[in-house]
Coordinates of C-alpha atoms and ligand atoms in Angstrom, one line a residue:
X1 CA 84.4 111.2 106.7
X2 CA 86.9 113.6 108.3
X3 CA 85.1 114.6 110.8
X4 CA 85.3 112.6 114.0
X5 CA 82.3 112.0 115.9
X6 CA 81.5 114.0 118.7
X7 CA 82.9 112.5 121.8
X8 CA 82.6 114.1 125.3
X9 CA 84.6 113.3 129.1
X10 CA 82.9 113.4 131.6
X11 CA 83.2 112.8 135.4
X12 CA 81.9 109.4 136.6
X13 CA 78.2 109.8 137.5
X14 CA 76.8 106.6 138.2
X15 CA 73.4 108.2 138.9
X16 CA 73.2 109.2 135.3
X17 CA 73.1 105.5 134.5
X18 CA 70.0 104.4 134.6
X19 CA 68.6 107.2 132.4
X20 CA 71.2 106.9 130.1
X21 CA 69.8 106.5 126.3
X22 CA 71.1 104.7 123.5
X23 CA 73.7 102.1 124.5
X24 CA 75.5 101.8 127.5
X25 CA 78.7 100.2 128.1
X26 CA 80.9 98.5 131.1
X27 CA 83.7 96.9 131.4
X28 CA 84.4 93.5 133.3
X29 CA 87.5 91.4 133.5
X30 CA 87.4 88.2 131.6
X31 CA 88.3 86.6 135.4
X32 CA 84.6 88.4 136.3
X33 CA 85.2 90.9 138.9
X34 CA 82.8 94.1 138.0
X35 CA 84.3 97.4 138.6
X36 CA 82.2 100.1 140.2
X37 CA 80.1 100.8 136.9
X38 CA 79.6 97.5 136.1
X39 CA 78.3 96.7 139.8
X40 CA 75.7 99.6 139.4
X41 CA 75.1 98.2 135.9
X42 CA 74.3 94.7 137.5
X43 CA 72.1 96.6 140.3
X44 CA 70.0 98.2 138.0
X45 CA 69.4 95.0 135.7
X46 CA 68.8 93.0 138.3
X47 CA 71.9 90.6 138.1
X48 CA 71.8 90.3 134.7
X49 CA 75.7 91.2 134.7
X50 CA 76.7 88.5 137.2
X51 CA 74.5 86.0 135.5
X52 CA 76.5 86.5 132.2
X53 CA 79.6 86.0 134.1
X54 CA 78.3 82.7 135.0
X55 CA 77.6 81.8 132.0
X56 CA 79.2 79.7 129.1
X57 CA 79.4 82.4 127.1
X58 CA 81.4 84.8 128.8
X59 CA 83.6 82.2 129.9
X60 CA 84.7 81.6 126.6
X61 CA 85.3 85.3 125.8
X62 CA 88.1 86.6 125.0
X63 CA 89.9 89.9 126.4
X64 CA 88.6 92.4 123.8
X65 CA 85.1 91.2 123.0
X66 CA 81.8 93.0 123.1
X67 CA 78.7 90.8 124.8
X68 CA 75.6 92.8 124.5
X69 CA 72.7 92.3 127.0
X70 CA 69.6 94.0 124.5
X71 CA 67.1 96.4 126.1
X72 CA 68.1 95.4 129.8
X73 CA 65.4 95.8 132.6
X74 CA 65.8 98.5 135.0
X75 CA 67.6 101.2 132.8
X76 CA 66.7 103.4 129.7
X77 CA 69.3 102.2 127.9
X78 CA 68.8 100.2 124.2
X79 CA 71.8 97.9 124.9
X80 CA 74.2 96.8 127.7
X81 CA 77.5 96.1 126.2
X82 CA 80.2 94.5 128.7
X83 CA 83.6 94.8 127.3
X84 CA 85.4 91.9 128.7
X85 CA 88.9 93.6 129.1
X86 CA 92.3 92.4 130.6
X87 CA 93.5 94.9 133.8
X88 CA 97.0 94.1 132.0
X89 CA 95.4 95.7 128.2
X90 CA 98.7 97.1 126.3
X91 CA 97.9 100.2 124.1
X92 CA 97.4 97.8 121.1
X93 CA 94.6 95.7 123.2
X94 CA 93.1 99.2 124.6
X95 CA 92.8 100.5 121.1
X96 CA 91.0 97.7 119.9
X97 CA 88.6 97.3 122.5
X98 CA 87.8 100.9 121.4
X99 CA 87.4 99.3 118.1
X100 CA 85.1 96.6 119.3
X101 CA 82.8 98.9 121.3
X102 CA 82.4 101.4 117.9
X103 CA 81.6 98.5 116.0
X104 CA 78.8 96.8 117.9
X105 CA 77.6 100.6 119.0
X106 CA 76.7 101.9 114.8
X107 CA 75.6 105.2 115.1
X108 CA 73.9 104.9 118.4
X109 CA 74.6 106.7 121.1
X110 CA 76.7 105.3 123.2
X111 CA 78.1 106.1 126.7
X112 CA 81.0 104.1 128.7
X113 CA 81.8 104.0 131.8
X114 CA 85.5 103.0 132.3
X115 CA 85.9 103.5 136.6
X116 CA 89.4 103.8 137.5
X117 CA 91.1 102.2 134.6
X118 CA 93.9 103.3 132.8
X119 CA 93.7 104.1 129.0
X120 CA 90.3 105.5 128.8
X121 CA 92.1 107.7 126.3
X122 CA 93.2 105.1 124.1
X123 CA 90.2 103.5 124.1
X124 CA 88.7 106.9 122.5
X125 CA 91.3 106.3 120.0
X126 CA 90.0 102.9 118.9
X127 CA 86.2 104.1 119.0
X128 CA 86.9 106.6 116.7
X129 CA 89.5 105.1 114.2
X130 CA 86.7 102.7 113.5
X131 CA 84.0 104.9 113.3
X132 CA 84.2 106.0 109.8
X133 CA 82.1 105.9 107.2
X134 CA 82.2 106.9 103.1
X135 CA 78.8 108.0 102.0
X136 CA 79.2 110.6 100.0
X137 CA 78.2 109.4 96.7
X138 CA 75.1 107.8 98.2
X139 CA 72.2 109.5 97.3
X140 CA 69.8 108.2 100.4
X141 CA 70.4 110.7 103.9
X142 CA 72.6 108.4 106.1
X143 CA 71.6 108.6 110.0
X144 CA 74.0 110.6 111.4
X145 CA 76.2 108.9 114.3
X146 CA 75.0 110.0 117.6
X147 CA 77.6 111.1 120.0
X148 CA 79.8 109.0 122.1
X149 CA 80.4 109.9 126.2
X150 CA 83.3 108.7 128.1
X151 CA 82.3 108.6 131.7
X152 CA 85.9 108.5 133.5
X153 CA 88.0 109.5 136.8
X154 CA 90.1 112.9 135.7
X155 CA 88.1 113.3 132.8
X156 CA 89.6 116.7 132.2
X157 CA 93.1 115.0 132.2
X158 CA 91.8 112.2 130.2
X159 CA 90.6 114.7 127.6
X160 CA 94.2 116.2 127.4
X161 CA 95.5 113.0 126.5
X162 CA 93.1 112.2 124.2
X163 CA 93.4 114.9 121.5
X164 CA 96.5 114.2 120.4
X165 CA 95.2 110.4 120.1
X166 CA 91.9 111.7 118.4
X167 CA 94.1 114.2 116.0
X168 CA 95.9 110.9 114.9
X169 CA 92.5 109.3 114.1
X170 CA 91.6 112.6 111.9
X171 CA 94.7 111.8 110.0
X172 CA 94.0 108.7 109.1
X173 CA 90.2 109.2 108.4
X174 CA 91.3 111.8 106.2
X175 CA 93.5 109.4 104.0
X176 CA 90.7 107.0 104.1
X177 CA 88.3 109.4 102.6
X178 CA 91.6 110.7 100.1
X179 CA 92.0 106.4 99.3
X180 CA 88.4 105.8 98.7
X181 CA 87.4 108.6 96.5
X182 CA 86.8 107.6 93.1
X183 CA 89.4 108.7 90.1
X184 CA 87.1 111.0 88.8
X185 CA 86.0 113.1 91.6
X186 CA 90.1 112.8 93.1
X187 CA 91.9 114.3 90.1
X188 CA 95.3 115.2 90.5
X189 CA 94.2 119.1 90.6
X190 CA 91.5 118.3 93.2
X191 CA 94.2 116.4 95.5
X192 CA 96.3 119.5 95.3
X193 CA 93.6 121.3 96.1
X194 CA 92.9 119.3 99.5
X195 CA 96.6 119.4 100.6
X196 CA 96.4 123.2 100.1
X197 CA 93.1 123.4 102.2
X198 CA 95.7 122.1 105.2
X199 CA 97.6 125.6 105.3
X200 CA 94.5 126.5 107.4
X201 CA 96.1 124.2 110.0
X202 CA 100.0 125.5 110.1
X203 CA 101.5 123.3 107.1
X204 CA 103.0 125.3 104.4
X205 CA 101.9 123.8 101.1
X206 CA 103.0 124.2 97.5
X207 CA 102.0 122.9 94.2
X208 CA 105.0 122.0 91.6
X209 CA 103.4 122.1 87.9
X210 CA 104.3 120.3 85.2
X211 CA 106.5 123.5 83.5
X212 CA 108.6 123.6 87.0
X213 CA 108.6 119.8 86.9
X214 CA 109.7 120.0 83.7
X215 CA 112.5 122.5 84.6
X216 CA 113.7 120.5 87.6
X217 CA 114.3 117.9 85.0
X218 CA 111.6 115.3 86.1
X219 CA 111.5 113.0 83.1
X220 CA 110.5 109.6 84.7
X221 CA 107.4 111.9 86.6
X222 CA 105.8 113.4 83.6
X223 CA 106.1 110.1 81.4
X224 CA 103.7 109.0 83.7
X225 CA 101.1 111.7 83.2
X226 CA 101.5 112.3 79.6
X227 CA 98.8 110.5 78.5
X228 CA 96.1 111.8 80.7
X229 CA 94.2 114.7 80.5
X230 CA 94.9 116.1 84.1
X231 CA 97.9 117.6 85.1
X232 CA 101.3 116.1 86.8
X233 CA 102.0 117.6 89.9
X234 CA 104.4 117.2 93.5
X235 CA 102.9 118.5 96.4
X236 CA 105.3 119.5 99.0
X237 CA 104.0 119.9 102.7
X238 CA 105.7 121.4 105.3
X239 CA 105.5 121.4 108.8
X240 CA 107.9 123.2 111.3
X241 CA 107.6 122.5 114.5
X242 CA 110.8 121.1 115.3
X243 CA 114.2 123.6 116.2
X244 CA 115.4 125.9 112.9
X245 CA 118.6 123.7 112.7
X246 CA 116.8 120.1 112.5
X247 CA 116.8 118.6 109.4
X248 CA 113.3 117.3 108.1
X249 CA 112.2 113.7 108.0
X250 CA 111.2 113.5 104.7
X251 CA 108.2 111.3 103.9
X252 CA 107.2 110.8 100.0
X253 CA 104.2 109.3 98.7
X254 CA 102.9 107.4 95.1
X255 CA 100.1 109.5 94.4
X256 CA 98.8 107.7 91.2
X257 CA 94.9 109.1 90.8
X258 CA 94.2 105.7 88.6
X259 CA 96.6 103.1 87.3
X260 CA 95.4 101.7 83.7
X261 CA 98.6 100.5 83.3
X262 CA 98.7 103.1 80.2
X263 CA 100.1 101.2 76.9
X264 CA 101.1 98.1 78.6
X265 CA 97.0 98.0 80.0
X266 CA 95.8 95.8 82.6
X267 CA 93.2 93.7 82.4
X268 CA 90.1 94.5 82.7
X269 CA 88.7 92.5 85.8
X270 CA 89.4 94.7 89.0
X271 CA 90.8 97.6 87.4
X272 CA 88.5 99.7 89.1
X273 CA 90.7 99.2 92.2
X274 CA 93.1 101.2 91.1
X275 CA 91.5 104.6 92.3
X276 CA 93.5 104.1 95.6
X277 CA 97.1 103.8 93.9
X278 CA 97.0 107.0 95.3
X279 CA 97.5 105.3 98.5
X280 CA 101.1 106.2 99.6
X281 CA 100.0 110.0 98.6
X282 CA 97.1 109.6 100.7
X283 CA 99.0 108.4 104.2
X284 CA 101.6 111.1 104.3
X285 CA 99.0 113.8 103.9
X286 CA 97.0 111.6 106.6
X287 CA 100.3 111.8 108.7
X288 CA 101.0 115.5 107.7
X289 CA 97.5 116.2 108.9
X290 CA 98.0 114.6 112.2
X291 CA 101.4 116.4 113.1
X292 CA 99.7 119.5 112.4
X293 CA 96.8 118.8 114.7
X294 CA 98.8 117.7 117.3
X295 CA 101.6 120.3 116.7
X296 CA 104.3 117.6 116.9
X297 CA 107.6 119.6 117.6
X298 CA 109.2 118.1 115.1
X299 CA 110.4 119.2 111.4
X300 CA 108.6 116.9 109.2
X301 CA 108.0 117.9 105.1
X302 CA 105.8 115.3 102.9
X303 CA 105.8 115.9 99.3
X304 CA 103.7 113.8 96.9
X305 CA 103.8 112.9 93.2
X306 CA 100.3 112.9 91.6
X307 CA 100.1 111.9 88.2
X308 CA 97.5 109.8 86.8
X309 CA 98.9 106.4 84.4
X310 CA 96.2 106.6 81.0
X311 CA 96.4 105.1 78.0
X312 CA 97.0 107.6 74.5
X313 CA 98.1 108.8 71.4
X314 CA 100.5 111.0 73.4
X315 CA 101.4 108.3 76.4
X316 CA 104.9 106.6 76.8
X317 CA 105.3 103.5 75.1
X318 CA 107.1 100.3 76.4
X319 CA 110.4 100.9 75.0
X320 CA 110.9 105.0 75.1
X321 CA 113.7 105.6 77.3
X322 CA 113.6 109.2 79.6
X323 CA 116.0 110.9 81.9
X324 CA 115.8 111.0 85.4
X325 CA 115.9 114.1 87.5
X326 CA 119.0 112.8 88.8
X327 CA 120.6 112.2 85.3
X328 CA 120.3 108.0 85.0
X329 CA 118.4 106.9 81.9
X330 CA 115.7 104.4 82.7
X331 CA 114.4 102.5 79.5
X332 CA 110.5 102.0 80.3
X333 CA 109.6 98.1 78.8
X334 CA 106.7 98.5 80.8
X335 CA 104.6 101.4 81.7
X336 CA 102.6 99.2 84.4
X337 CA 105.6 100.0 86.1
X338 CA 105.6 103.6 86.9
X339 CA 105.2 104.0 90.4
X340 CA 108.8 103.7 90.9
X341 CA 109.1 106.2 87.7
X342 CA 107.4 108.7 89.6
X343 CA 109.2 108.1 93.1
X344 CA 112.5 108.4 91.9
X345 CA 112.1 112.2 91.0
X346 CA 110.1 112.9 93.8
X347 CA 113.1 111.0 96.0
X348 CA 116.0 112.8 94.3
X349 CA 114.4 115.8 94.7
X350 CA 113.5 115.6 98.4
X351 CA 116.9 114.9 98.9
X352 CA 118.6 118.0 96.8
X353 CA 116.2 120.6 98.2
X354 CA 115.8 119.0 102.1
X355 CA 118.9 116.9 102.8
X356 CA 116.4 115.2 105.2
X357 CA 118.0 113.9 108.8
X358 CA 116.2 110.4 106.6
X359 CA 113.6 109.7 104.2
X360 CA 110.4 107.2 104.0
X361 CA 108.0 106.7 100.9
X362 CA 105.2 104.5 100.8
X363 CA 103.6 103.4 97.8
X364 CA 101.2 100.8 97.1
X365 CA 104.2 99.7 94.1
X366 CA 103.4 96.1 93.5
X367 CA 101.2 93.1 93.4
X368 CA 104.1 91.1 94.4
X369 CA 103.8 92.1 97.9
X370 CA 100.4 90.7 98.2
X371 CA 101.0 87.4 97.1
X372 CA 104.3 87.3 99.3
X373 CA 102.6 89.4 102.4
X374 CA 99.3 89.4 101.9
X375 CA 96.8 92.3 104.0
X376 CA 98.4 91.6 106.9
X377 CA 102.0 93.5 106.1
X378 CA 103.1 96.0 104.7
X379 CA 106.7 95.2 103.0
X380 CA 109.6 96.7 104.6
X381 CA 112.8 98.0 102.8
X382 CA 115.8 99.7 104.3
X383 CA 119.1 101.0 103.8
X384 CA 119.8 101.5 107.7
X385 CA 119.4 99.1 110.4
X386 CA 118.5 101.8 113.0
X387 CA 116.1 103.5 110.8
X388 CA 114.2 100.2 110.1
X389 CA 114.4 99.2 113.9
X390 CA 112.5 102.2 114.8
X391 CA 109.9 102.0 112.4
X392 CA 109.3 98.1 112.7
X393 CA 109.3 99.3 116.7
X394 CA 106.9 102.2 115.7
X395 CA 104.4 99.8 113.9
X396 CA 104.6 97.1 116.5
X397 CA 103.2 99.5 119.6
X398 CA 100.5 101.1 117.2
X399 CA 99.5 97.6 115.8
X400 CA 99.9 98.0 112.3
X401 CA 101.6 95.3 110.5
X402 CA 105.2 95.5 109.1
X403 CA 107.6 93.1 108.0
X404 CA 111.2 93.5 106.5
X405 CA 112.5 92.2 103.5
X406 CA 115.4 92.1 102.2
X407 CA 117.7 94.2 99.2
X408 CA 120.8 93.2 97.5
X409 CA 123.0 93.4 94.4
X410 CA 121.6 90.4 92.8
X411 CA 118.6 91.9 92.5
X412 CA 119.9 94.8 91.3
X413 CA 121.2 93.4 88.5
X414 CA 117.8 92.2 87.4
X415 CA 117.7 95.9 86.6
X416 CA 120.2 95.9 83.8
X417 CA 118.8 97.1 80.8
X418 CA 121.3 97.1 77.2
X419 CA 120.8 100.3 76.0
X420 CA 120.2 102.3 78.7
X421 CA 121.4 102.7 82.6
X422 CA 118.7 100.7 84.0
X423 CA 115.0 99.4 83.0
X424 CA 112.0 100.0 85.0
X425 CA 111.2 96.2 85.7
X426 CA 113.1 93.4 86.9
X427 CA 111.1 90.7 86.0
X428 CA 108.9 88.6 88.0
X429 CA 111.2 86.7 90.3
X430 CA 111.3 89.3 93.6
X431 CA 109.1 91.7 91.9
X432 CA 108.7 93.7 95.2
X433 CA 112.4 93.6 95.7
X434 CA 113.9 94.6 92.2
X435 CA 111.2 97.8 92.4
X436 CA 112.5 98.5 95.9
X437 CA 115.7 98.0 94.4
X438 CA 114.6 100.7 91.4
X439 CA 113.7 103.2 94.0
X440 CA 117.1 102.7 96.0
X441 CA 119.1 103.5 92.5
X442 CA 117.5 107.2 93.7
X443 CA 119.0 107.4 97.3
X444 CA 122.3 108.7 98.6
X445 CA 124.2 106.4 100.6
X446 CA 124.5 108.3 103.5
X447 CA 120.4 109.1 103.3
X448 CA 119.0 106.3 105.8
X449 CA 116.1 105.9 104.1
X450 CA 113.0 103.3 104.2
X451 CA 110.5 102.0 101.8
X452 CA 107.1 100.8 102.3
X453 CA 105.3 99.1 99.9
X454 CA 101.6 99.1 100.9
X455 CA 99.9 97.5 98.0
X456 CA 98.2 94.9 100.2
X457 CA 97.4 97.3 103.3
X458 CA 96.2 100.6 101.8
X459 CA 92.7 99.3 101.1
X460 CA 91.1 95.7 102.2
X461 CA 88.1 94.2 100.9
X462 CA 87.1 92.8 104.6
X463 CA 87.3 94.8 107.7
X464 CA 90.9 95.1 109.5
X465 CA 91.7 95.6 112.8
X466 CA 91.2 99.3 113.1
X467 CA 89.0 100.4 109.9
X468 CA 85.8 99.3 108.3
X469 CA 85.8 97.3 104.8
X470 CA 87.8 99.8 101.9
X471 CA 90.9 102.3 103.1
X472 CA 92.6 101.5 106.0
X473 CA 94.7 104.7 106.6
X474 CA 97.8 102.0 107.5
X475 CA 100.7 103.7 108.5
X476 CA 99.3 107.2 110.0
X477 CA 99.6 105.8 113.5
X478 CA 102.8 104.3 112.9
X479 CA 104.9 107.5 111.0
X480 CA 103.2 109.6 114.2
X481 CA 104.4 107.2 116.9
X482 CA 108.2 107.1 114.8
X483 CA 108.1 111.2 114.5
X484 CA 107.0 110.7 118.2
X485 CA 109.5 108.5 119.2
X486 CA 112.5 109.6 117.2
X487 CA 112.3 113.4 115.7
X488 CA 110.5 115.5 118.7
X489 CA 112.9 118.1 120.0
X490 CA 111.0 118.0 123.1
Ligands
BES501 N1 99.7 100.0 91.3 C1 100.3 98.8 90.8 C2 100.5 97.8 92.0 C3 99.3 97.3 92.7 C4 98.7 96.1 92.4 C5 98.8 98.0 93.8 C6 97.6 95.6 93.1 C7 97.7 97.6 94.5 C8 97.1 96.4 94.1 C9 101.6 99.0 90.2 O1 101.7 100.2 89.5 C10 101.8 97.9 89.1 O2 101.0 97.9 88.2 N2 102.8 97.1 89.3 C11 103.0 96.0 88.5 C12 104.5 96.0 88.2 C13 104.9 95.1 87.1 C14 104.4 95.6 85.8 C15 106.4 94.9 87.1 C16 102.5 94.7 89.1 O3 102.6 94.6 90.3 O4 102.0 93.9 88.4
MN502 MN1 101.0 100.1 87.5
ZN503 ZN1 100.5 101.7 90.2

């Protein structure tokens, strides 16, 4: 959930080893030298370290891995872990050493002893991206994780760094919990409700209902939520950090609560997935969260389009034709199709009301990008060369994967519809590019502006590199390190 687990810095006491309960950790390099915990460690087991550093085992490990020596002699502890870790770790290779150590650890207690290296904070970061866990709707009292100490040098300065590291890690748990939550506890109301909870931390949040949507002019939103029961709404979060004068980065989000498919239903078989196509929603109120917890000085406004896509007598059929906020007509031949429907007022309007310095949405907008990307990429889409630079940059040092692809007029064209100025689907040849090419139809020119489609990254059925099986919270780390990197006044 949320919450992070408890984790404390303290100063290096390699007395407090051997008494040390729960599971202990060291770190050795995978060429074998032990640093000064890791000596006292092999001390106080009797040579149990060096041994393993002998052995076949370690000598196949690899920089990142966790060997655990179970219920070593000569210590208190339940477990010795060694983390076999490169002196040359990058962030990436710190973080998930953190992720490593979180994993094997459970909800043990666990202490680790870094010595003099570098990154201890980082580290922290890994442990607690990964240590999350969704048990809410199970009725049996889950242990609670016991707490995690970092025994460092400058453990006061390595706290400092940390927090904004850990506040990054509360963003994303927080759109994991958003992505997992089933359709019928995550309503559209009860999402609005959760982004207005996070005026407690400095954001300024409003809720758009569906008579001011309806005034703005946002056709293609409400066709999407006018066959279900709960309300259409756009979210807009703001967070001022940043100088008066500095135009917002604008990030926008799909926040469909559940995706039938409405009159043009899917199939049965997997359906239930859809609870997180919600997922673009869920990662800019993740990276909202973060700024605010960090207080990035930067201007940075999210707004998000919650709607939910049912099936009824009142829904839009294939065929009905709506206008746009912006004025185009879009003729809707399928309504499987409406992320993009809901995107494009959400786009146009961020644009009128903000005239954002550039603009990103994320949306998990189409199986397409699975088959051609699988769960290793999100898809990539730009309208600025510079723009996209610094975000593939962004999602390179954070380790989350990214990969461009392109636009063009020929896939535009796919759009052509005869009796109106476009259609909502392009066919099935470039799926992920015609609805990329959908949502562009709703940019300005001169409005650098990137699209990520997350369909295959939001939520995984296996465990990825920084989350446990189910929401991933990709993309939190990678928006913070580009507001970071590229909008801090500071
Ligand atoms: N929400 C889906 C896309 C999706 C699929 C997300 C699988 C996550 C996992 C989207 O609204 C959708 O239904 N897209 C259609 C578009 C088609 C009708 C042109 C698709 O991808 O099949
Ligand atoms: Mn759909
Ligand atoms: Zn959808």
């Amino acid at each position: 959930m949320t919450h992070l687990t408890p984790m404390s810095f303290v100063e290096t006491d390699l007395d407090a080893m051997a008494a040390a309960t729960g599971r202990i950790a060291v770190i050795v390099s995978p060429d074998g030298t032990l640093d000064q915990p890791a000596r006292r460690a092999n001390r106080l087991a009797k040579g149990a370290v060096a041994r393993l550093v002998e052995s076949d085992k370690f000598s196949k490990a690899k920089s990142g891995q966790v060997i655990t020596l179970a219920w070593p002699a000569g210590m208190a502890a339940e477990a010795l872990d060694i983390l076999v870790l490169d002196k040359k770790a990058d962030a990436v290779a710190l973080r998930k050493a953190g992720v490593a150590l979180a994993k094997v650890r459970g909800t043990s207690a666990l202490t680790l002893w870094t010595g003099s290296r570098k990154g201890a904070e980082v580290i922290a970061q890994g442990m607690a991206l990964r240590d999350y866990r969704f048990d809410d709707h199970k009725s049996a009292e889950a242990d609670a994780p016991e707490a995690i100490t970092i025994q460092c040098k400058d453990a006061t300065a390595i706290e400092a760094a940390a927090a904004p590291l850990l506040a990054v890690a509360e963003g994303a748990h927080f759109t994991r919990d958003l992505v997992n939550e089933p359709a019928n506890v995550l309503t559209t109301t009860e999402f609005a409700a959760r982004l207005k909870e996070m005026e407690s931390l400095g954001l300024d949040v409003e809720i758009l209902e569906e008579d001011v949507l309806a005034e703005l002019g946002m056709r293609t939103l409400l066709s999407v939520g006018q066959g279900s029961d709960s309300p259409s709404k756009v979210v807009v979060m703001q967070w001022r950090g940043g100088a008066a004068e500095d135009a917002p980065l604008a990030l926008i989000g799909k926040g469909v609560v559940f995706d039938t498919g409405g009159i043009s239903l899917k199939p049965a078989g997997g359906m239930e997935d859809m609870t997180m196509d919600m997922g673009g929603a869920g990662v800019v109120a993740g990276a909202m969260r973060a700024l605010a917890l960090r207080k990035a000085p930067a201007n940075v406004v999210g707004l998000v389009g919650l709607v939910e896509n049912m099936p009824s007598g009142n829904a839009t059929r294939p065929g009905d034709v709506v206008t746009s906020m912006k004025g185009d007509t879009v003729e809707i031949i399928n309504t499987d199709a409406e992320g993009r429907l809901v995107l494009a007022d959400v786009l146009w309007y961020a644009q009128e009301r903000f005239e954002p310095a550039a603009m990103i949405d994320l949306a998990t907008l189409t199986g397409a990008i699975i088959i051609g990307l699988g769960h290793e990429n999100a898809g990539v889409f730009s309208n600025n060369d510079t723009f996209c630079g610094d975000f593939l940059a962004a999602a390179a040092a954070e380790g989350e994967g990214a990969w461009r692809m392109p636009l063009g007029q020929a896939y535009d064209d796919q759009l052509k519809s005869r009796i109106a100025d476009m259609k909502n689907v392009g066919g099935r040849p470039g799926g992920s590019i015609t609805a990329a090419q959908f949502l562009q139809r709703f940019v300005k020119d001169d409005t650098p502006w990137i699209h990520l489609d997350i369909a295959g990254v939001a939520s995984v059925k296996s465990d990825t590199a920084y989350a446990p099986k189910g929401a991933t919270g990709w993309g939190v780390l990678a928006l913070n390190r580009l507001v970071a990197d590229q909008f801090e006044s500071d």
